[in-house]
Each structure stands twice: as structure tokens, then as C-alpha cells.
């Protein structure tokens, strides 16, 4: 398996003795770093977690655990962005599981047969793990380069303002996907409850809602996360594409083509005639992905815990919040979001939902 680190190492001409020495030095450095991460994390603000003992605030954003914060710090320290790569950035529960295979399939069309496509046999989160997870575990990033070289796809939930400097300095493109905050809240609530610590009493929906409104949510505050990428997309439209889950649901072919164009590999009219756009959408549909054995059996490593792969698929619909939130909750969250986003030009209208 190729890793970012091993790719870097392979560019050097080390003898095997030098390589071993280098590994040992790196391990010692990792050990020292771990201690310093723990030290910094112990000083961070914390709040009662939705389903964990505490959530921690780092650089203005909230993480589920100390492991989550450490993962972000490690990415900031070690990740080296390249100009040719694509970074998918999302707030959790905004459609990550959908967009990972979509972008992967756009990148690798022509190289992969739809009947034997890697998306059919590898779960989206094994295909493209979150960087913060990968750097924390120091495991091999999937060997995407054998397929997509020279372009690689990475994923992160990290806010724009906390991205590693190398991402900002590079010419690499960022695709950001967000979703209506009310659906994000509901999806997050059910997801976190399904992976709750057994020894921690989970928050009720009312208590979790209270935390969400205060900004204490998975990689939240919601509004600061979306605004960071929104402003970046206005400032660098050629580098940052801002997309909404609801738009992709409403007119998938149009937005898939927009995505491919932004990535620098637009669909040719011949591909469109051959139905490639339709094939990619069918391959990555909720119905197809959620019924694949690879996505409904087995576990995925998230931080220090293993979670069932099936929990990344719940309903995959727009507007499920209507079945879970009271009118008072809706009014309150609408007002907060409207006020936080005011003047930015970014809005979340319920009318786009069907
Ligand atoms: N293929 C496809 N199409 C449309 N929607 C999909 C798809 N796959 C997953 N989902 C729905 O996305 C929600 C999970 O969000 P994420 O994938 O961003 O979660 S995570 O950040 O990776 O944990 C979660 O939404 P809810 O159903 O509303 O909870 C999933 O069901």
C-alpha cells in the first residue's frame, strides 16, 4: 500500500540501514509528539458530549474526543498537499458517504469497468478515509494512486480555518459539501446515538439540540464550518467548489457535470451519449450503495473505536427533520442560522426540498 509518507520516502535515495534509522527517528518523534498533543489537549475547553463524556474545542471547532483533536493536529503537522489532488471537505452527515464514491468514480472513469468497479467492493470510507483518522492511526492511505495517478482524492471534516497550511499554499482543488442544518442535526443525532459509548448516558434529542444551537456539535459550530468554505469559494472560485446535498439530490446530472468540470475532467459529449453520467449516479445511489455487502457488513475504525459500516446509511432523504423536530425547534434553529449567515449571501431554504 502506498502512503503519503512512503511516497515521500521513495523520492529519497536511502540505503536500507538509513531507512531503518529514519523510521526509528520518526517513531521517537511520534512518541514525543503524542505527549505534547496530550498536554495541549488537556488545556482545551470542553463540554458534555452528545454521546461521549466530553467534546473538546480546538481552534474554535468541537471534536468528539481527544483522539479527534489529535488527528487534526497531526494532519496540520504532517499533511503535504499537492497541486494536482482533490480534497473533499464536509461537515459530518452532509453527504460524505455519497460524494466520496462520486468523485472517485469521476476521477477513474475510463480506468474502471462499471461491472467490477472498486466502489462495489470497497466501502466509501475505506476507499477515501478522513485524513484526520488516517494520520492518527498512522495506517496506509488506500492505494488510490495506482488508479488515479497523478490525481489523488483525500477527505477531511476539518474546518477551512484549521486546514494545514500546505493545502492553502498549494493549487489543489477543494470540493466542499454541506446540507440543510436541520437534516444535519437529525442525521448526527441518530448517528452518534448508534455509536454511543456504552458507559455514557446519551443526551436526549432536546439536550443535543440545545448543544447544536450553542455550536457544540460534531466539527461545529455548523455556521462557522459552512461560512469558512463559503467565503473561500467566493474568494477562490477556481480552487473551492461549494456544493449542497439538496442540489445534488434535486438535479444530479447537472451537478455531477459541474463537479467534473471543476475537477478539470469534464464529461465529453461522447461520454454523455454513452450514459457515463447516469452510470456513475446509479453506482453511487443510496439504493445501490446501501445494499452492497461491503457497506452493510463489517466495521470501520473511527478514532479509537470500531463502528458498523451500515450506520453511514440511514434514509438518504431531504427534509427528514420534519419527522423529528417540533415547530419551536425549527423556528429557533432557522433564526440562529439566518442571523449567523446574514450578509454572507449563503442561505438554506426549505423550499428547495421536495
Ligand atoms: N448514496 C447516498 N445518497 C444520498 N445520501 C446518502 C448516501 N449515502 C449516505 N447518505 C446519507 O448521508 C448521511 C450521512 O452523511 P455523511 O456520509 O456525511 O456521514 S459521515 O460524515 O461520513 O459520517 C445520512 O443521512 P441521513 O439518512 O439523513 O441520516 C446517510 O443516509
Short mmCIF file of C-alpha atoms and ligand atoms in Angstrom, two decimals:
data_model
loop_
_atom_site.label_atom_id
_atom_site.label_comp_id
_atom_site.label_asym_id
_atom_site.label_seq_id
_atom_site.Cartn_x
_atom_site.Cartn_y
_atom_site.Cartn_z
CA UNK A 1 0.00 0.00 0.00
CA UNK A 2 1.34 3.44 -0.87
CA UNK A 3 1.17 6.10 1.83
CA UNK A 4 1.81 9.79 1.62
CA UNK A 5 4.84 9.18 3.79
CA UNK A 6 6.13 6.27 1.75
CA UNK A 7 5.59 8.24 -1.44
CA UNK A 8 7.80 10.96 0.04
CA UNK A 9 10.37 8.44 1.20
CA UNK A 10 10.53 6.78 -2.18
CA UNK A 11 11.78 10.05 -3.64
CA UNK A 12 14.85 9.89 -1.44
CA UNK A 13 17.73 7.54 -2.16
CA UNK A 14 18.13 5.97 1.25
CA UNK A 15 20.05 2.73 1.86
CA UNK A 16 18.07 0.18 3.87
CA UNK A 17 20.15 0.99 7.03
CA UNK A 18 19.42 4.68 6.61
CA UNK A 19 15.76 3.89 6.06
CA UNK A 20 15.58 1.88 9.31
CA UNK A 21 17.34 4.71 11.18
CA UNK A 22 14.92 7.20 9.67
CA UNK A 23 11.93 5.06 10.75
CA UNK A 24 13.33 4.87 14.30
CA UNK A 25 13.86 8.63 14.47
CA UNK A 26 10.36 9.17 13.17
CA UNK A 27 8.92 6.78 15.78
CA UNK A 28 10.78 8.60 18.57
CA UNK A 29 9.47 11.90 17.26
CA UNK A 30 5.95 10.46 17.11
CA UNK A 31 6.28 9.38 20.77
CA UNK A 32 7.39 12.83 21.85
CA UNK A 33 4.67 14.46 19.78
CA UNK A 34 1.98 12.26 21.33
CA UNK A 35 2.90 13.55 24.76
CA UNK A 36 2.88 17.15 23.62
CA UNK A 37 -0.51 16.66 21.91
CA UNK A 38 -1.92 15.27 25.17
CA UNK A 39 -0.51 18.24 27.04
CA UNK A 40 -2.11 20.78 24.69
CA UNK A 41 -5.42 18.90 24.61
CA UNK A 42 -5.61 18.86 28.41
CA UNK A 43 -5.84 22.67 28.34
CA UNK A 44 -8.68 22.87 25.76
CA UNK A 45 -12.23 23.96 26.61
CA UNK A 46 -14.59 21.00 26.95
CA UNK A 47 -18.34 20.45 27.19
CA UNK A 48 -20.55 17.46 27.89
CA UNK A 49 -20.59 15.34 24.69
CA UNK A 50 -23.79 14.19 22.98
CA UNK A 51 -22.88 10.54 23.47
CA UNK A 52 -19.39 10.75 24.93
CA UNK A 53 -18.18 12.09 28.26
CA UNK A 54 -16.75 15.29 26.76
CA UNK A 55 -16.34 17.15 23.49
CA UNK A 56 -13.24 19.33 23.03
CA UNK A 57 -12.89 22.71 21.35
CA UNK A 58 -9.79 23.29 19.25
CA UNK A 59 -9.27 26.42 17.11
CA UNK A 60 -12.95 27.29 17.54
CA UNK A 61 -14.40 23.90 16.48
CA UNK A 62 -15.75 20.96 18.50
CA UNK A 63 -14.44 17.40 18.36
CA UNK A 64 -15.94 14.21 19.77
CA UNK A 65 -12.86 13.11 21.68
CA UNK A 66 -9.22 13.85 22.44
CA UNK A 67 -8.36 11.38 19.66
CA UNK A 68 -10.32 13.54 17.23
CA UNK A 69 -8.36 16.66 18.18
CA UNK A 70 -5.05 14.81 18.00
CA UNK A 71 -5.93 13.59 14.49
CA UNK A 72 -6.49 17.19 13.36
CA UNK A 73 -3.20 18.33 14.91
CA UNK A 74 -1.33 15.50 13.20
CA UNK A 75 -2.85 16.40 9.81
CA UNK A 76 -1.87 20.03 10.35
CA UNK A 77 1.67 18.93 11.09
CA UNK A 78 2.24 16.20 8.51
CA UNK A 79 -0.10 16.51 5.53
CA UNK A 80 1.55 17.76 2.36
CA UNK A 81 -0.98 18.86 -0.23
CA UNK A 82 -0.14 18.58 -3.92
CA UNK A 83 -1.39 20.86 -6.68
CA UNK A 84 -2.97 18.05 -8.69
CA UNK A 85 -5.02 16.49 -5.89
CA UNK A 86 -8.65 16.94 -4.85
CA UNK A 87 -9.66 17.42 -1.22
CA UNK A 88 -13.28 16.64 -0.38
CA UNK A 89 -14.25 18.62 2.73
CA UNK A 90 -17.53 18.11 4.55
CA UNK A 91 -19.25 18.73 7.81
CA UNK A 92 -20.17 15.23 9.10
CA UNK A 93 -23.59 13.97 7.96
CA UNK A 94 -23.69 16.21 4.89
CA UNK A 95 -23.31 13.51 2.25
CA UNK A 96 -19.68 12.43 2.59
CA UNK A 97 -20.56 8.76 2.01
CA UNK A 98 -22.18 9.78 -1.29
CA UNK A 99 -19.61 12.26 -2.59
CA UNK A 100 -16.55 10.07 -1.91
CA UNK A 101 -17.54 7.43 -4.47
CA UNK A 102 -19.00 10.06 -6.82
CA UNK A 103 -15.70 11.95 -7.04
CA UNK A 104 -13.69 8.73 -7.09
CA UNK A 105 -15.81 7.43 -9.99
CA UNK A 106 -15.49 10.71 -11.92
CA UNK A 107 -11.70 10.61 -11.50
CA UNK A 108 -11.36 6.98 -12.51
CA UNK A 109 -13.87 6.70 -15.34
CA UNK A 110 -12.30 5.03 -18.30
CA UNK A 111 -9.98 3.13 -15.93
CA UNK A 112 -12.76 1.19 -14.15
CA UNK A 113 -15.44 -1.02 -15.59
CA UNK A 114 -18.85 -0.34 -14.00
CA UNK A 115 -19.50 -4.09 -13.61
CA UNK A 116 -16.38 -4.61 -11.47
CA UNK A 117 -15.94 -1.10 -10.09
CA UNK A 118 -13.92 -0.67 -6.83
CA UNK A 119 -16.96 1.15 -5.37
CA UNK A 120 -18.80 -2.19 -5.49
CA UNK A 121 -16.22 -3.92 -3.32
CA UNK A 122 -14.72 -1.19 -1.10
CA UNK A 123 -16.76 0.93 1.29
CA UNK A 124 -16.61 4.71 0.67
CA UNK A 125 -14.76 5.30 3.96
CA UNK A 126 -12.15 2.62 3.23
CA UNK A 127 -11.77 3.97 -0.30
CA UNK A 128 -11.18 7.52 0.95
CA UNK A 129 -10.73 7.70 4.75
CA UNK A 130 -10.80 11.06 6.55
CA UNK A 131 -7.24 12.38 6.71
CA UNK A 132 -7.54 13.02 10.44
CA UNK A 133 -8.36 9.36 11.01
CA UNK A 134 -5.54 8.14 8.82
CA UNK A 135 -2.89 10.37 10.36
CA UNK A 136 -3.94 9.40 13.84
CA UNK A 137 -3.71 5.68 13.22
CA UNK A 138 -0.66 6.07 11.01
CA UNK A 139 -2.15 3.43 8.70
CA UNK A 140 -1.68 3.19 4.98
CA UNK A 141 -3.88 5.52 2.95
CA UNK A 142 -5.65 3.43 0.33
CA UNK A 143 -3.64 2.84 -2.76
CA UNK A 144 -5.61 5.25 -4.88
CA UNK A 145 -2.62 6.29 -6.91
CA UNK A 146 -2.49 3.04 -8.85
CA UNK A 147 -5.88 4.03 -10.25
CA UNK A 148 -5.97 7.79 -10.22
CA UNK A 149 -2.37 8.79 -10.58
CA UNK A 150 -1.38 11.56 -10.93
CA UNK A 151 -4.55 12.85 -9.23
CA UNK A 152 -5.43 11.65 -5.70
CA UNK A 153 -8.58 12.17 -3.68
CA UNK A 154 -8.43 12.92 0.05
CA UNK A 155 -11.17 13.67 2.52
CA UNK A 156 -11.42 15.75 5.67
CA UNK A 157 -14.03 17.16 8.04
CA UNK A 158 -11.56 19.86 9.19
CA UNK A 159 -12.84 23.45 9.02
CA UNK A 160 -11.36 25.78 6.40
CA UNK A 161 -9.58 27.87 9.01
CA UNK A 162 -7.89 24.79 10.53
CA UNK A 163 -6.71 23.25 7.23
CA UNK A 164 -2.98 22.51 7.05
CA UNK A 165 -1.01 25.42 5.63
CA UNK A 166 0.14 23.26 2.71
CA UNK A 167 -3.47 22.94 1.50
CA UNK A 168 -3.84 26.71 1.47
CA UNK A 169 -0.47 27.22 -0.19
CA UNK A 170 -0.94 24.55 -2.86
CA UNK A 171 -3.04 24.92 -6.01
CA UNK A 172 -5.03 21.76 -5.11
CA UNK A 173 -8.80 21.92 -5.55
CA UNK A 174 -11.30 21.61 -2.70
CA UNK A 175 -14.86 20.32 -3.07
CA UNK A 176 -16.99 21.32 -0.07
CA UNK A 177 -20.37 19.70 0.51
CA UNK A 178 -22.91 20.98 3.03
CA UNK A 179 -26.51 20.20 3.89
CA UNK A 180 -29.54 21.83 5.49
CA UNK A 181 -28.63 22.28 9.18
CA UNK A 182 -31.87 20.70 10.39
CA UNK A 183 -31.13 17.48 8.48
CA UNK A 184 -27.51 17.63 9.67
CA UNK A 185 -28.74 17.83 13.26
CA UNK A 186 -31.14 14.88 12.90
CA UNK A 187 -28.65 12.73 10.99
CA UNK A 188 -25.90 13.50 13.54
CA UNK A 189 -28.19 12.71 16.47
CA UNK A 190 -29.07 9.27 15.11
CA UNK A 191 -25.52 8.51 14.01
CA UNK A 192 -23.94 9.42 17.35
CA UNK A 193 -26.57 7.50 19.26
CA UNK A 194 -25.84 4.40 17.22
CA UNK A 195 -22.15 4.64 18.09
CA UNK A 196 -22.62 5.82 21.70
CA UNK A 197 -20.25 4.85 24.50
CA UNK A 198 -21.97 2.09 26.47
CA UNK A 199 -20.99 3.69 29.79
CA UNK A 200 -22.26 7.19 28.90
CA UNK A 201 -25.91 8.22 29.06
CA UNK A 202 -26.62 9.84 25.64
CA UNK A 203 -28.20 13.31 25.54
CA UNK A 204 -31.91 13.45 24.78
CA UNK A 205 -32.88 15.00 21.44
CA UNK A 206 -33.80 18.23 23.28
CA UNK A 207 -30.44 18.38 25.07
CA UNK A 208 -28.50 17.60 21.89
CA UNK A 209 -30.50 20.30 20.08
CA UNK A 210 -29.54 22.77 22.80
CA UNK A 211 -25.86 21.93 22.25
CA UNK A 212 -26.24 22.22 18.46
CA UNK A 213 -27.78 25.70 18.88
CA UNK A 214 -24.83 26.67 21.09
CA UNK A 215 -22.49 25.48 18.34
CA UNK A 216 -21.32 22.45 20.32
CA UNK A 217 -21.72 19.80 17.61
CA UNK A 218 -19.64 17.29 15.62
CA UNK A 219 -17.00 19.58 13.94
CA UNK A 220 -19.36 22.51 14.67
CA UNK A 221 -20.45 25.23 15.02
CA UNK A 222 -22.36 24.38 11.85
CA UNK A 223 -22.44 28.04 10.67
CA UNK A 224 -18.72 28.65 11.16
CA UNK A 225 -17.84 25.48 9.25
CA UNK A 226 -20.02 26.31 6.24
CA UNK A 227 -19.08 30.01 6.26
CA UNK A 228 -15.35 29.25 6.20
CA UNK A 229 -15.65 27.28 2.93
CA UNK A 230 -18.37 29.57 1.54
CA UNK A 231 -16.14 32.62 1.83
CA UNK A 232 -13.19 30.70 0.40
CA UNK A 233 -15.32 29.62 -2.58
CA UNK A 234 -16.20 33.26 -3.27
CA UNK A 235 -12.59 34.35 -2.99
CA UNK A 236 -11.04 31.44 -4.95
CA UNK A 237 -13.84 30.03 -7.14
CA UNK A 238 -11.35 28.14 -9.28
CA UNK A 239 -9.97 26.36 -6.18
CA UNK A 240 -13.02 25.84 -3.96
CA UNK A 241 -16.35 24.44 -5.19
CA UNK A 242 -19.24 24.88 -2.74
CA UNK A 243 -21.99 22.29 -3.15
CA UNK A 244 -25.22 21.40 -1.36
CA UNK A 245 -26.56 17.89 -0.74
CA UNK A 246 -30.07 19.08 -1.64
CA UNK A 247 -28.93 20.46 -5.02
CA UNK A 248 -27.26 17.16 -5.91
CA UNK A 249 -30.47 15.33 -4.94
CA UNK A 250 -32.65 17.69 -6.98
CA UNK A 251 -30.67 17.72 -10.23
CA UNK A 252 -27.97 15.05 -10.00
CA UNK A 253 -26.83 15.01 -13.68
CA UNK A 254 -26.38 18.79 -13.75
CA UNK A 255 -24.38 18.89 -10.51
CA UNK A 256 -22.31 15.82 -11.38
CA UNK A 257 -21.25 17.53 -14.60
CA UNK A 258 -20.50 20.73 -12.69
CA UNK A 259 -18.32 18.70 -10.31
CA UNK A 260 -16.41 17.02 -13.14
CA UNK A 261 -15.83 20.37 -14.82
CA UNK A 262 -14.47 21.87 -11.60
CA UNK A 263 -12.17 18.85 -11.17
CA UNK A 264 -10.71 19.61 -14.58
CA UNK A 265 -12.11 16.49 -16.27
CA UNK A 266 -15.48 17.46 -17.85
CA UNK A 267 -17.60 14.75 -19.45
CA UNK A 268 -17.23 14.71 -23.23
CA UNK A 269 -20.38 14.67 -25.35
CA UNK A 270 -19.43 11.14 -26.35
CA UNK A 271 -19.37 10.09 -22.68
CA UNK A 272 -22.72 11.75 -22.12
CA UNK A 273 -24.15 9.91 -25.14
CA UNK A 274 -22.79 6.63 -23.76
CA UNK A 275 -24.59 7.26 -20.45
CA UNK A 276 -21.47 7.58 -18.25
CA UNK A 277 -23.08 10.32 -16.11
CA UNK A 278 -26.07 8.09 -15.49
CA UNK A 279 -23.87 5.04 -14.72
CA UNK A 280 -21.90 6.97 -12.08
CA UNK A 281 -25.08 8.25 -10.45
CA UNK A 282 -26.59 4.76 -10.44
CA UNK A 283 -23.40 3.25 -8.98
CA UNK A 284 -23.34 5.77 -6.11
CA UNK A 285 -27.08 5.96 -5.43
CA UNK A 286 -28.26 5.42 -1.86
CA UNK A 287 -30.17 2.36 -3.00
CA UNK A 288 -27.16 0.75 -4.65
CA UNK A 289 -24.54 1.62 -2.03
CA UNK A 290 -26.66 0.74 1.00
CA UNK A 291 -27.46 -2.69 -0.42
CA UNK A 292 -23.87 -3.68 -1.15
CA UNK A 293 -22.49 -6.35 1.17
CA UNK A 294 -19.32 -4.30 1.65
CA UNK A 295 -21.40 -1.44 3.07
CA UNK A 296 -23.79 -3.31 5.31
CA UNK A 297 -21.41 -5.76 6.98
CA UNK A 298 -18.17 -5.29 8.89
CA UNK A 299 -16.76 -2.34 10.78
CA UNK A 300 -14.86 0.87 10.18
CA UNK A 301 -12.22 2.30 12.53
CA UNK A 302 -13.26 5.77 13.73
CA UNK A 303 -10.67 7.15 16.13
CA UNK A 304 -10.21 4.53 18.82
CA UNK A 305 -13.44 2.67 18.14
CA UNK A 306 -14.86 0.34 15.54
CA UNK A 307 -18.30 1.20 14.15
CA UNK A 308 -20.62 -0.81 11.92
CA UNK A 309 -20.36 0.27 8.27
CA UNK A 310 -24.15 0.11 7.89
CA UNK A 311 -24.66 3.16 10.16
CA UNK A 312 -23.44 5.51 7.43
CA UNK A 313 -26.71 4.74 5.61
CA UNK A 314 -29.98 5.74 7.25
CA UNK A 315 -32.57 7.34 4.94
CA UNK A 316 -30.63 9.47 2.50
CA UNK A 317 -33.57 11.84 2.06
CA UNK A 318 -34.03 15.61 2.07
CA UNK A 319 -36.24 17.03 4.82
CA UNK A 320 -36.42 14.15 7.34
CA UNK A 321 -36.15 16.86 10.03
CA UNK A 322 -39.88 17.35 9.57
CA UNK A 323 -40.42 13.99 11.30
CA UNK A 324 -38.21 14.78 14.28
CA UNK A 325 -38.23 18.49 15.18
CA UNK A 326 -41.01 20.48 16.84
CA UNK A 327 -42.16 23.79 15.34
CA UNK A 328 -40.38 25.63 18.15
CA UNK A 329 -37.11 23.86 17.40
CA UNK A 330 -37.44 24.65 13.69
CA UNK A 331 -38.16 28.33 14.33
CA UNK A 332 -35.28 28.63 16.77
CA UNK A 333 -32.69 26.96 14.55
CA UNK A 334 -33.89 28.84 11.46
CA UNK A 335 -33.45 32.14 13.31
CA UNK A 336 -29.98 31.27 14.60
CA UNK A 337 -28.75 30.13 11.19
CA UNK A 338 -30.28 33.15 9.43
CA UNK A 339 -28.59 35.50 11.89
CA UNK A 340 -25.21 33.72 11.74
CA UNK A 341 -25.18 33.66 7.92
CA UNK A 342 -26.64 37.14 7.45
CA UNK A 343 -24.81 39.27 4.93
CA UNK A 344 -22.81 36.30 3.58
CA UNK A 345 -25.11 35.50 0.66
CA UNK A 346 -25.38 31.88 1.84
CA UNK A 347 -28.87 30.61 2.67
CA UNK A 348 -30.54 27.28 3.40
CA UNK A 349 -34.12 27.33 2.13
CA UNK A 350 -36.53 24.56 2.98
CA UNK A 351 -38.33 25.28 -0.29
CA UNK A 352 -35.59 23.52 -2.31
CA UNK A 353 -36.65 20.30 -0.60
CA UNK A 354 -39.13 18.00 -2.27
N1 LIG B 1 -25.53 7.46 -1.66
C1 LIG B 1 -26.16 8.31 -0.86
N2 LIG B 1 -27.02 9.21 -1.34
C2 LIG B 1 -27.66 10.09 -0.54
N3 LIG B 1 -27.50 10.13 0.81
C3 LIG B 1 -26.63 9.24 1.34
C4 LIG B 1 -25.92 8.31 0.55
N4 LIG B 1 -25.14 7.57 1.38
C5 LIG B 1 -25.34 8.02 2.63
N5 LIG B 1 -26.25 9.02 2.62
C6 LIG B 1 -26.79 9.77 3.75
O1 LIG B 1 -25.84 10.76 4.15
C7 LIG B 1 -25.90 10.93 5.57
C8 LIG B 1 -24.58 10.55 6.18
O2 LIG B 1 -23.74 11.66 5.98
P1 LIG B 1 -22.18 11.50 5.77
O3 LIG B 1 -21.95 10.47 4.75
O4 LIG B 1 -21.67 12.87 5.50
O5 LIG B 1 -21.70 10.97 7.19
S1 LIG B 1 -20.16 10.93 7.63
O6 LIG B 1 -19.73 12.31 7.75
O7 LIG B 1 -19.40 10.19 6.65
O8 LIG B 1 -20.19 10.26 8.95
C9 LIG B 1 -27.00 10.01 6.06
O9 LIG B 1 -28.17 10.82 6.03
P2 LIG B 1 -29.47 10.51 6.87
O10 LIG B 1 -30.13 9.34 6.21
O11 LIG B 1 -30.32 11.75 6.76
O12 LIG B 1 -29.05 10.22 8.28
C10 LIG B 1 -26.98 8.93 5.00
O13 LIG B 1 -28.15 8.17 4.96
#
